[in-house]
mmCIF file of C-alpha atoms in Angstrom:
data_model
loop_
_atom_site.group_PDB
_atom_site.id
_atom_site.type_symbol
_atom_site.label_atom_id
_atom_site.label_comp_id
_atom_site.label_asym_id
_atom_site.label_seq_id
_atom_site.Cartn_x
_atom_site.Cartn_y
_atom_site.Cartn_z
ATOM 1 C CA UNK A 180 -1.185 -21.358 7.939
ATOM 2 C CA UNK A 181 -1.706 -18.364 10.195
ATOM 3 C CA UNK A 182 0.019 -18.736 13.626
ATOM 4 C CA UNK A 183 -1.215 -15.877 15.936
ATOM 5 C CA UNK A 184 1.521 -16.744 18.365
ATOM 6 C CA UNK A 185 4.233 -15.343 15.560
ATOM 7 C CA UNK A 186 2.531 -12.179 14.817
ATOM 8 C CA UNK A 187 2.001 -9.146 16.643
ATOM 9 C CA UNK A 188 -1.620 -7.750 17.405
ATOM 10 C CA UNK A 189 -2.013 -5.388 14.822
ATOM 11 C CA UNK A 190 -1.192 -8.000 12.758
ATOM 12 C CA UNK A 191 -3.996 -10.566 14.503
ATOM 13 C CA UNK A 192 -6.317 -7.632 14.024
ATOM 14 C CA UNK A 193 -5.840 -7.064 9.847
ATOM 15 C CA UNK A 194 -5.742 -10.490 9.304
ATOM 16 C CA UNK A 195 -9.141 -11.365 10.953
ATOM 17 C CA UNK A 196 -10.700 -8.419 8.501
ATOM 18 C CA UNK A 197 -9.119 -9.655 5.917
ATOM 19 C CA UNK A 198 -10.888 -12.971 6.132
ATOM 20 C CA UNK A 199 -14.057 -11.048 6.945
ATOM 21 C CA UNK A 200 -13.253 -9.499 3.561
ATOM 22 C CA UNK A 201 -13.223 -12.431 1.772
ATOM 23 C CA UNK A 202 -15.758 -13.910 3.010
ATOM 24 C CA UNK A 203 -17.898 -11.080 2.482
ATOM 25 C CA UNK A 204 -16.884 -10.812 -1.239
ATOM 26 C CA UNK A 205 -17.970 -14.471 -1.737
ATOM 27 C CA UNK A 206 -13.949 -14.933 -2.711
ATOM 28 C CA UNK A 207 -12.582 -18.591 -3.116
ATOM 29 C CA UNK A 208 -8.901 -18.310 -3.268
ATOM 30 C CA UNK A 209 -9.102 -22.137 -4.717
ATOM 31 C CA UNK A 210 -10.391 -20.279 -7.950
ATOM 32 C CA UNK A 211 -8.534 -17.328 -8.434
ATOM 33 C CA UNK A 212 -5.357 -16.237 -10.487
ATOM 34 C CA UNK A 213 -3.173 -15.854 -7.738
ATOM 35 C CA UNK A 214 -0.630 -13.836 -9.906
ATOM 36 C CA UNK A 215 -3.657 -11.602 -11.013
ATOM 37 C CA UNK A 216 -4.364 -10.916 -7.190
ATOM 38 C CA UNK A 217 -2.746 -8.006 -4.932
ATOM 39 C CA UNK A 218 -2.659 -7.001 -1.386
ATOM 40 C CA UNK A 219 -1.916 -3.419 0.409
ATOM 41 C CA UNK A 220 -1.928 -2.632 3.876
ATOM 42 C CA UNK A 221 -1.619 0.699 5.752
ATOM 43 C CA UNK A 222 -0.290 0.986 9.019
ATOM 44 C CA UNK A 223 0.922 3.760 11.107
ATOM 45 C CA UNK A 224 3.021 2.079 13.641
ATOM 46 C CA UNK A 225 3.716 -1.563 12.789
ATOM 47 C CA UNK A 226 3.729 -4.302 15.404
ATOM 48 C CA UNK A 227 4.963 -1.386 18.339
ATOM 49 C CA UNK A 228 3.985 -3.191 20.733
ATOM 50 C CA UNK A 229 6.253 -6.068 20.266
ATOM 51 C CA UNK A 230 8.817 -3.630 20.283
ATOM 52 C CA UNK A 231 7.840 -1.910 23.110
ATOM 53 C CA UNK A 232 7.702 -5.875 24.580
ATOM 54 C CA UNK A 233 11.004 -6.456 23.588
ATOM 55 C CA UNK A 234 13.028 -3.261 24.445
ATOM 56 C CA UNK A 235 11.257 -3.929 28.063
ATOM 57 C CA UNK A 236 12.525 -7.642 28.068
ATOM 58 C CA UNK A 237 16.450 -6.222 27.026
ATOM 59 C CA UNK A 238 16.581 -3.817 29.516
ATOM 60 C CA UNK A 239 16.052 -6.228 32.263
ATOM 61 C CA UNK A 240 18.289 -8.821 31.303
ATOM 62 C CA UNK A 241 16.385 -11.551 29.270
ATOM 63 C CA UNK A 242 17.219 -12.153 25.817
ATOM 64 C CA UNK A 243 15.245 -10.580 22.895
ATOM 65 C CA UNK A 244 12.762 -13.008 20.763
ATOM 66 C CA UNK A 245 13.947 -14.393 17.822
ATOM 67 C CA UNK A 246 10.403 -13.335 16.275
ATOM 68 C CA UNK A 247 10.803 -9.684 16.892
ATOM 69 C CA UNK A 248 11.683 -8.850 13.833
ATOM 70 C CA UNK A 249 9.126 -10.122 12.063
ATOM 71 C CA UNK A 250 6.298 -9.782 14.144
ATOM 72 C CA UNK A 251 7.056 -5.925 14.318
ATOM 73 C CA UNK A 252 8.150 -5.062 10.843
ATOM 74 C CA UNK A 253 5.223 -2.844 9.061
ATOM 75 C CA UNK A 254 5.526 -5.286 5.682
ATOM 76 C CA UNK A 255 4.567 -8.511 7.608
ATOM 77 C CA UNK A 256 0.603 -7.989 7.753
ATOM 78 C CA UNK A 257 0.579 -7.682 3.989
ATOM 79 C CA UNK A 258 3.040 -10.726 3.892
ATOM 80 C CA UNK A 259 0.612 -13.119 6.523
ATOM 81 C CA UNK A 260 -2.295 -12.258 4.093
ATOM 82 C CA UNK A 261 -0.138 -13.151 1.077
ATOM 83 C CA UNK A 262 1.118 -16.162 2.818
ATOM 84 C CA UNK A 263 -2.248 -17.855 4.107
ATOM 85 C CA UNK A 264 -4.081 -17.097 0.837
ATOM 86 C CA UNK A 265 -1.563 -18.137 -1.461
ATOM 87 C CA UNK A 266 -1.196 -14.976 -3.082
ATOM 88 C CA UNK A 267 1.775 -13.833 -5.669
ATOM 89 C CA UNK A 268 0.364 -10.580 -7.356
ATOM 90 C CA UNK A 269 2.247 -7.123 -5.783
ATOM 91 C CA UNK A 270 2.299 -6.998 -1.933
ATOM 92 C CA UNK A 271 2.838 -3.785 -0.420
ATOM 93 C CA UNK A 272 2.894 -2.097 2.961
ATOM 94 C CA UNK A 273 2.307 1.547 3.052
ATOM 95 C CA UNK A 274 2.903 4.197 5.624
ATOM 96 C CA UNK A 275 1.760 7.809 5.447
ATOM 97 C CA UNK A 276 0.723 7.818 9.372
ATOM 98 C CA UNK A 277 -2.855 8.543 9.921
ATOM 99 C CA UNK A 278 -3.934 8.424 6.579
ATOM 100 C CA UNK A 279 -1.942 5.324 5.770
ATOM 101 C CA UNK A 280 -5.292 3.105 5.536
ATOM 102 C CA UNK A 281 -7.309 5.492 2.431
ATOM 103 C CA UNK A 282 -3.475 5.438 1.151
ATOM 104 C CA UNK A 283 -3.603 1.771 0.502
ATOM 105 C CA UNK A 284 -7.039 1.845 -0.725
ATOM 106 C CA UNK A 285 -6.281 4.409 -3.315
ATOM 107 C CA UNK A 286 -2.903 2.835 -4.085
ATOM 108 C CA UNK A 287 -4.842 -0.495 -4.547
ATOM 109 C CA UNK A 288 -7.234 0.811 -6.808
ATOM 110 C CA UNK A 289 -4.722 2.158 -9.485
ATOM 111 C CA UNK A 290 -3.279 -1.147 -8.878
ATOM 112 C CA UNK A 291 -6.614 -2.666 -10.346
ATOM 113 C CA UNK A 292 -7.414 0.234 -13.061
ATOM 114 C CA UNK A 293 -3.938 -0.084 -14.273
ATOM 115 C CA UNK A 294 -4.512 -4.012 -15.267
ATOM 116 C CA UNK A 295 -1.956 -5.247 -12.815
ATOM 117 C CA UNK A 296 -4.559 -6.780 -10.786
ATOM 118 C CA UNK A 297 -7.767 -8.258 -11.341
ATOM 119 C CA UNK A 298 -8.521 -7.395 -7.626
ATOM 120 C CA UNK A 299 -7.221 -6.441 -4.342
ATOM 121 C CA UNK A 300 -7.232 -6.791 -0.814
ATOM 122 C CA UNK A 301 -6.343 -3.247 0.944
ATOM 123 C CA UNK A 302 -6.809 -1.876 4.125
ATOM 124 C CA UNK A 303 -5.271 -0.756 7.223
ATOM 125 C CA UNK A 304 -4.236 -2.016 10.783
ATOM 126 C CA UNK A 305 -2.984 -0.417 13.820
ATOM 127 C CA UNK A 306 -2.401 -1.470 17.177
ATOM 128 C CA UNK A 307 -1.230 1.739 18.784
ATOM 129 C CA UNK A 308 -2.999 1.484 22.453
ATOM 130 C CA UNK A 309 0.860 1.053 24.385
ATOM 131 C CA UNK A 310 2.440 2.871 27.134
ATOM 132 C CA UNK A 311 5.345 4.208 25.157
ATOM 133 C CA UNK A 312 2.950 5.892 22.597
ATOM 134 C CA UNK A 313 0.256 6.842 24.991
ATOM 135 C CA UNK A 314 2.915 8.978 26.715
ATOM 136 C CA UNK A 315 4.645 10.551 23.393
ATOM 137 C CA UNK A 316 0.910 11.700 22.502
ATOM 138 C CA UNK A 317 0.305 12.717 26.222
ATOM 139 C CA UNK A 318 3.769 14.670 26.051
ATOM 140 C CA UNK A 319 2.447 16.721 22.546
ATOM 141 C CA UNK A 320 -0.519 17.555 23.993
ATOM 142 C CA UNK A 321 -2.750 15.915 22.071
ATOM 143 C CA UNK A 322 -4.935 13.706 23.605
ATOM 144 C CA UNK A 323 -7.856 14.162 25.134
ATOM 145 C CA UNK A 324 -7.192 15.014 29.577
ATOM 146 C CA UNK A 325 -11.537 13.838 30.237
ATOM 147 C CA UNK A 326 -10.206 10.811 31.979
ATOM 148 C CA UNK A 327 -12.983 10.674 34.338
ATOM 149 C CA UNK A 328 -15.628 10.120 31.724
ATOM 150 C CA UNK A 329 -13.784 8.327 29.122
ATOM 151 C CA UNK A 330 -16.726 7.220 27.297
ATOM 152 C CA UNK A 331 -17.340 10.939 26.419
ATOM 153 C CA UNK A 332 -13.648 12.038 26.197
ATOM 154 C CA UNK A 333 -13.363 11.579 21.774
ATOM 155 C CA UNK A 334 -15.824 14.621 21.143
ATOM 156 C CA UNK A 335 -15.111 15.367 17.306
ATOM 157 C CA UNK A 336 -16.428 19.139 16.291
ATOM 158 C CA UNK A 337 -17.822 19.922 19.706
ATOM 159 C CA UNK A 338 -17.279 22.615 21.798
ATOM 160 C CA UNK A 339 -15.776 20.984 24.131
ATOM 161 C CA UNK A 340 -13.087 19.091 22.650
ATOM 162 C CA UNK A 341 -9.838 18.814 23.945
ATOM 163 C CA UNK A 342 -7.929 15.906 21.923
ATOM 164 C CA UNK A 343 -8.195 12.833 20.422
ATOM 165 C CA UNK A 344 -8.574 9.134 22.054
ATOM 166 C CA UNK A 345 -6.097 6.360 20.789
ATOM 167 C CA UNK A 346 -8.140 3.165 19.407
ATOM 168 C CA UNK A 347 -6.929 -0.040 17.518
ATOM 169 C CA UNK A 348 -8.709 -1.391 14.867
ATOM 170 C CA UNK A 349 -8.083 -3.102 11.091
ATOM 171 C CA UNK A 350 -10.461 -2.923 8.020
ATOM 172 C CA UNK A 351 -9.774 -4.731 4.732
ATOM 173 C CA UNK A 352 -12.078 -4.116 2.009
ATOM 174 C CA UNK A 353 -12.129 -6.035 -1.567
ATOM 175 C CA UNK A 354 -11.278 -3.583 -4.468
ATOM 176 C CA UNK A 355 -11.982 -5.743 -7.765
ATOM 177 C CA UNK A 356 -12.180 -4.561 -11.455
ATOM 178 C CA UNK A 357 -15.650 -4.425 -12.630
ATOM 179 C CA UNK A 358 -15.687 -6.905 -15.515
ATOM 180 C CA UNK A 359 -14.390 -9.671 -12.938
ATOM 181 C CA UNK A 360 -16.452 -8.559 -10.210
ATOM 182 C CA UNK A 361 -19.481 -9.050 -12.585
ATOM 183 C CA UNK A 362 -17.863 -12.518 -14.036
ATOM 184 C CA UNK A 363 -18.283 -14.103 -10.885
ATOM 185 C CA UNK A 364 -21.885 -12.303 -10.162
ATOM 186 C CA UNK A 365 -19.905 -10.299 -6.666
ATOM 187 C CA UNK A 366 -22.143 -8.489 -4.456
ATOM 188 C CA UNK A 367 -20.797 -4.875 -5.536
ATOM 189 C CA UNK A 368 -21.568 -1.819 -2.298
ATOM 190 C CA UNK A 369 -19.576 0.955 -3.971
ATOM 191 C CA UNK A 370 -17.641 1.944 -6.508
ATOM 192 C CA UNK A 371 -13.841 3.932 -5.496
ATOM 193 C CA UNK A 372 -13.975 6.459 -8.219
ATOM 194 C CA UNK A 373 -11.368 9.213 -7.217
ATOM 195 C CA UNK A 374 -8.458 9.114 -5.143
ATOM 196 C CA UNK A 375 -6.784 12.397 -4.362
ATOM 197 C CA UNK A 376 -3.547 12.350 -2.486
ATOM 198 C CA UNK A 377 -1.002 15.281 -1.064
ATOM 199 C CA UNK A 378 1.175 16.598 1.245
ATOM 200 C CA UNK A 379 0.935 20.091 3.098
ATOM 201 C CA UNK A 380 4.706 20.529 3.085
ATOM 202 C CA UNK A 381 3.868 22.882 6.387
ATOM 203 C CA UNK A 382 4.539 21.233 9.504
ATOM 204 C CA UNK A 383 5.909 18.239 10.885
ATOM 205 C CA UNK A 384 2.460 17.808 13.057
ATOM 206 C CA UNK A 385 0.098 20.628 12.791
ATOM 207 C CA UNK A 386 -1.960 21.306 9.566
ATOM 208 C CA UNK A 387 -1.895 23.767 7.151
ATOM 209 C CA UNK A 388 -3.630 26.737 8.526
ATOM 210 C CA UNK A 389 -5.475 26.952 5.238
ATOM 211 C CA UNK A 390 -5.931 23.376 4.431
ATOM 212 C CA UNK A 391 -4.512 23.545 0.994
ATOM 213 C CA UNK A 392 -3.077 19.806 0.764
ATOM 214 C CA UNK A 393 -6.411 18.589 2.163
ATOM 215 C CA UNK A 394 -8.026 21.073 -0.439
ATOM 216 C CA UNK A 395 -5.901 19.450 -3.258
ATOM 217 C CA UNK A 396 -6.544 15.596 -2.611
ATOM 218 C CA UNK A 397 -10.550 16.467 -2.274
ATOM 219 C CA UNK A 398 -9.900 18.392 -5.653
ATOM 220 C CA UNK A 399 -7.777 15.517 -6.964
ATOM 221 C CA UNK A 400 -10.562 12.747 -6.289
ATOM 222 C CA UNK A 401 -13.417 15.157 -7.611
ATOM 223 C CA UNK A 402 -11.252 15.299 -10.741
ATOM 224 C CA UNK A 403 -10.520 11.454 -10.948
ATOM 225 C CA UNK A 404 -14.124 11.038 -10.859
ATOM 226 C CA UNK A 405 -15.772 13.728 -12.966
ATOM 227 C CA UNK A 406 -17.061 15.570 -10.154
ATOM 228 C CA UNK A 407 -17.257 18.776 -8.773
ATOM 229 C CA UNK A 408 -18.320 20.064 -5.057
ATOM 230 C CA UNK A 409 -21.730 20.330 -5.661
ATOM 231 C CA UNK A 410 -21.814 16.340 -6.502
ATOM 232 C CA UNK A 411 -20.646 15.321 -2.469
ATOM 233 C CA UNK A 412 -23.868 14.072 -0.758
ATOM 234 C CA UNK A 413 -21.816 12.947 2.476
ATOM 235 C CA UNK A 414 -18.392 13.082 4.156
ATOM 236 C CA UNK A 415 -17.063 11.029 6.231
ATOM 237 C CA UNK A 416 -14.474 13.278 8.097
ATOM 238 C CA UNK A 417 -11.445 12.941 9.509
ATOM 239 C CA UNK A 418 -12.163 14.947 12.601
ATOM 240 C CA UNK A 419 -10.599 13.989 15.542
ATOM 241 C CA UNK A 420 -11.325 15.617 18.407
ATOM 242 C CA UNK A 421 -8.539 18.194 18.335
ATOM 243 C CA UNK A 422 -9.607 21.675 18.730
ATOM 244 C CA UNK A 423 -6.955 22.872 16.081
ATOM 245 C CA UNK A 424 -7.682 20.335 13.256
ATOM 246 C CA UNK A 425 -10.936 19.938 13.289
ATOM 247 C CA UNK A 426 -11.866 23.386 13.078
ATOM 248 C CA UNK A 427 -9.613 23.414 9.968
ATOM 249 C CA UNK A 428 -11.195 20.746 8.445
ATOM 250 C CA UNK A 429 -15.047 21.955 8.906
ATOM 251 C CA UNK A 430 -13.915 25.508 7.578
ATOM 252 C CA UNK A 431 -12.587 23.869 4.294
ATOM 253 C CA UNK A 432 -15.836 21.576 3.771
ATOM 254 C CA UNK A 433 -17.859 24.202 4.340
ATOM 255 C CA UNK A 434 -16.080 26.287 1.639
ATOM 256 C CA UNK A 435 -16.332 22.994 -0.543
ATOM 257 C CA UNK A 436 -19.274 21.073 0.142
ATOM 258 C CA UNK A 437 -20.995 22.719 3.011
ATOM 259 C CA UNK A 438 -24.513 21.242 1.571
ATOM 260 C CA UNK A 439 -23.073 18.440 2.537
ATOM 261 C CA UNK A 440 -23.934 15.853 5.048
ATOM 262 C CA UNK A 441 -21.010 15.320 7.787
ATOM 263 C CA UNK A 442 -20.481 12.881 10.674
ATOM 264 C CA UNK A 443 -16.891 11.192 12.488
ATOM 265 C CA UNK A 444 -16.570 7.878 13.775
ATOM 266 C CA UNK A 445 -13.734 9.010 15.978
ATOM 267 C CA UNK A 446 -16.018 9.864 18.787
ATOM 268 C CA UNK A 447 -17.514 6.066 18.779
ATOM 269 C CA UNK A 448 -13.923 3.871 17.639
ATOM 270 C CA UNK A 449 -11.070 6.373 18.941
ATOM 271 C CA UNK A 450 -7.990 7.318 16.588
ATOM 272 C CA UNK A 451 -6.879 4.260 15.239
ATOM 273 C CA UNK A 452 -4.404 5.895 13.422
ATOM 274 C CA UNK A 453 -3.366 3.938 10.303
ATOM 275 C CA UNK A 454 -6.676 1.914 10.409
ATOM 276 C CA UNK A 455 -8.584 4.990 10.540
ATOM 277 C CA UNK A 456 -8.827 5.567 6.709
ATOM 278 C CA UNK A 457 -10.039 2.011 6.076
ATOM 279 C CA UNK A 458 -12.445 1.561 8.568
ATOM 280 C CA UNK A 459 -14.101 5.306 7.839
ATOM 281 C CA UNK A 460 -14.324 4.307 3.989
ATOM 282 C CA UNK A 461 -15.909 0.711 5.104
ATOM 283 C CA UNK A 462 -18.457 2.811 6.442
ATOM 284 C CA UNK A 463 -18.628 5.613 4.055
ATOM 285 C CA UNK A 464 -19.416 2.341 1.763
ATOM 286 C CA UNK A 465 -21.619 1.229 4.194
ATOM 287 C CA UNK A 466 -23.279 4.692 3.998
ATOM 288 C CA UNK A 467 -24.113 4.559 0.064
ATOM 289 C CA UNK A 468 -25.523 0.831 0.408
ATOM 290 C CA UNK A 469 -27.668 1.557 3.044
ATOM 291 C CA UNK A 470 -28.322 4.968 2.269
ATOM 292 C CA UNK A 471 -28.187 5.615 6.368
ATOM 293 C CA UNK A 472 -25.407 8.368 7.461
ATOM 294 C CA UNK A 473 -23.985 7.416 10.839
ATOM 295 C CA UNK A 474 -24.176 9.853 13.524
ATOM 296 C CA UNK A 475 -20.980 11.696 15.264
ATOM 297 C CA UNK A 476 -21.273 10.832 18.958
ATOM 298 C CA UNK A 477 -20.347 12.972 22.264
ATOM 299 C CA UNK A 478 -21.685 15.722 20.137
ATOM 300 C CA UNK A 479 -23.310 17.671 22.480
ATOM 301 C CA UNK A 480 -22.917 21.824 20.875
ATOM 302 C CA UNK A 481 -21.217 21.969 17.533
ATOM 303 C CA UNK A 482 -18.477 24.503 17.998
ATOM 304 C CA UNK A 483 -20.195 27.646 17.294
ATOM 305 C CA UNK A 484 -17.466 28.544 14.241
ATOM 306 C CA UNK A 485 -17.983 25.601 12.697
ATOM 307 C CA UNK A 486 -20.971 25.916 9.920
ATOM 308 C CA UNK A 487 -21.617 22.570 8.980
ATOM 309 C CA UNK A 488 -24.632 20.008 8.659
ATOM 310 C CA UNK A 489 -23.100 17.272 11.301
ATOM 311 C CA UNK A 490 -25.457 14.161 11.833
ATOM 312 C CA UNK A 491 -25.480 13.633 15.637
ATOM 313 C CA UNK A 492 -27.957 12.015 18.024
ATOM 314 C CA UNK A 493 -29.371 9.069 15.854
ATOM 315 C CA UNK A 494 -28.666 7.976 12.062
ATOM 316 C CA UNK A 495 -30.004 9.965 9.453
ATOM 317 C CA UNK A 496 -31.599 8.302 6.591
ATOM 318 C CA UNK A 497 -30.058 9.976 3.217
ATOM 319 C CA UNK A 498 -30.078 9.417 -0.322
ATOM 320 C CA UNK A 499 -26.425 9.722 -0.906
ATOM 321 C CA UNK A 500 -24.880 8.801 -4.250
ATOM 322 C CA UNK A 501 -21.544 10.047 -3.496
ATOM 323 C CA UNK A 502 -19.314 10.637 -0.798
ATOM 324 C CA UNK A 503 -15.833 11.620 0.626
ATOM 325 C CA UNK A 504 -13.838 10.115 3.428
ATOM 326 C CA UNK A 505 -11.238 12.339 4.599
ATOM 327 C CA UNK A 506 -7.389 11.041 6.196
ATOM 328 C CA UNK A 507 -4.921 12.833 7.129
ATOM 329 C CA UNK A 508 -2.123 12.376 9.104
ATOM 330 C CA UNK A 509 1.770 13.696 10.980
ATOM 331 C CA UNK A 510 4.284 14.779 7.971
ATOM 332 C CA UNK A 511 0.839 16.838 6.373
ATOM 333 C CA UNK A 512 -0.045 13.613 4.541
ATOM 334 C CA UNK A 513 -3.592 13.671 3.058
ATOM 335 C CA UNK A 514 -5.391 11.147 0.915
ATOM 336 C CA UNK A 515 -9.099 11.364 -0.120
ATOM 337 C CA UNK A 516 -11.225 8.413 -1.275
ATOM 338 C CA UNK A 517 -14.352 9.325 -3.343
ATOM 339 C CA UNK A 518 -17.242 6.973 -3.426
ATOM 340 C CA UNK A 519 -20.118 6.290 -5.443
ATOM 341 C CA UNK A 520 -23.102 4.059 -5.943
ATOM 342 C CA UNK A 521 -22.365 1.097 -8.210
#
């Protein structure tokens, strides 16, 4: 049984989306193969803020909680899920910062096409709203100083943008082979087919001036899938909010895909770090099924270098049939998830 008071919020967080996830898929964990089913999580940070909790509590004289460790170790979301549901395929916990969350989705769905797994649960989950990593971001630089309108301080590809806005959040999303999803008679939104994952090998934080890692993953997925440029209907960006990256990013899209459709939910949900790339392909899913592109909000004058076709001001009803969402992350990690309608 899941005991919130053992676990740390990030934690809390993917574990409510993963039940969302199952219930969703129409799962019954009574009538699976357990050893046929997976799990893996992203996350940037872990459970910081029972550290941060902790180290506070040492340094003033009371003894540390015998939970610490595992409430803040990054491997115990992945474990709660495989411990409530009873699962005993491969359980992983990945890390590649901000792009941890498409990381596990990707890694999840070679998991699945490789016949290790009939299906998967993958996501991401971060927690990362805390004083000690509010003021590490505050001391780099980058986030966002608009702290007397903080509704309209994430501004992703505007002219005005000045840094990015930390958020929390989890998604967990269902990745089953097809056969079994079709067995069971699963309500199927998308189907992952390409994955493209690199590193820029550049810079500890700042990314490639030229975007080649990001380049190679979107290449990489296109490949996977059978695609080419001209095939992306949609992408869901990474985009931030950072004058530096996002810039980089638009330039390469619209060197890619610029016929493209583009919109970031940064401006609405924050950085949620290693959530970011699960929640931003729930949607991208979201997108194909309902055929609606979200908008970008706090978008008030598109930068005026950046040549792109950014939805902003209210959804846009699309036909899209296939789309990219875009993670990246510190340590010029990149990993592109490609989907398209089942």
């Amino acid at each position: 049984m899941h005991d919130g008071r053992c676990t740390d919020r990030y934690s809390q967080l993917g574990f409510i989306a993963g039940a969302e996830a199952l219930r969703t898929a129409g799962l019954d964990p009574q009538g699976w193969d357990a050893a046929r089913v997976g799990v893996v999580i992203g996350t940037s940070v872990g459970g910081v803020s029972t550290l941060q909790e902790q180290i506070t509590r040492q340094a003033s004289g009371e003894k540390v909680s015998a939970l610490t460790v595992p409430m803040f170790a990054p491997n115990m979301l992945p474990g709660q899920l495989a411990l409530h549901w009873q699962i005993h395929g491969p359980t992983f916990a990945v890390s590649t910062a901000c792009a941890s969350g498409a990381t596990a989705l990707g890694l999840a769905a070679q998991l699945v096409r490789s016949g290790a797994c009939d299906l998967v649960l993958a996501g991401g989950s971060d927690a990362p709203v805390t004083r000690i990593l509010s003021g590490a971001f505050a001391r780099m630089n980058a986030l966002s100083s608009r702290c007397t309108n903080p509704a309209a301080a994430s501004r992703p590809f505007d002219a005005a943008r000045d840094g990015f806005v930390l958020g929390e959040g989890a998604a967990v999303l269902v990745l089953e082979r097809a056969t079994h999803a079709s067995a069971r008679g699963a309500p199927v939104l998308a189907r992952l087919a390409g994955f493209g994952a690199s590193a820029d090998a550049h810079h500890i934080t700042d990314p490639h001036p030229h975007s080649y890692g990001l380049e190679q993953a979107i290449t990489t997925a296109l490949a996977e899938a059978g695609a080419t440029p001209a095939d992306v209907d949609h992408v869901n960006a990474h985009a931030t909010g950072t004058p530096k990256g996002d810039l980089l990013e638009a330039r390469l899209l619209a060197r890619l895909c610029g016929q493209a459709s583009v919109t970031s939910a940064k401006g609405t949900l924050g950085h949620t770090m290693g959530a970011a790339g699960a929640i931003e392909a729930a949607l991208t899913v979201r997108t194909i099924a309902e055929q609606t592109v979200p908008p970008t909000a706090n978008l008030d004058r598109l930068d005026a270098a950046i040549d792109l076709d950014v939805v902003t001001g209210a959804a846009r009803n699309q036909h899209v049939r296939l789309a990219l969402s875009n993670s990246s992350g510190f340590g010029g990690q990149n990993a592109v998830l490609l989907f398209t309608a089942p």
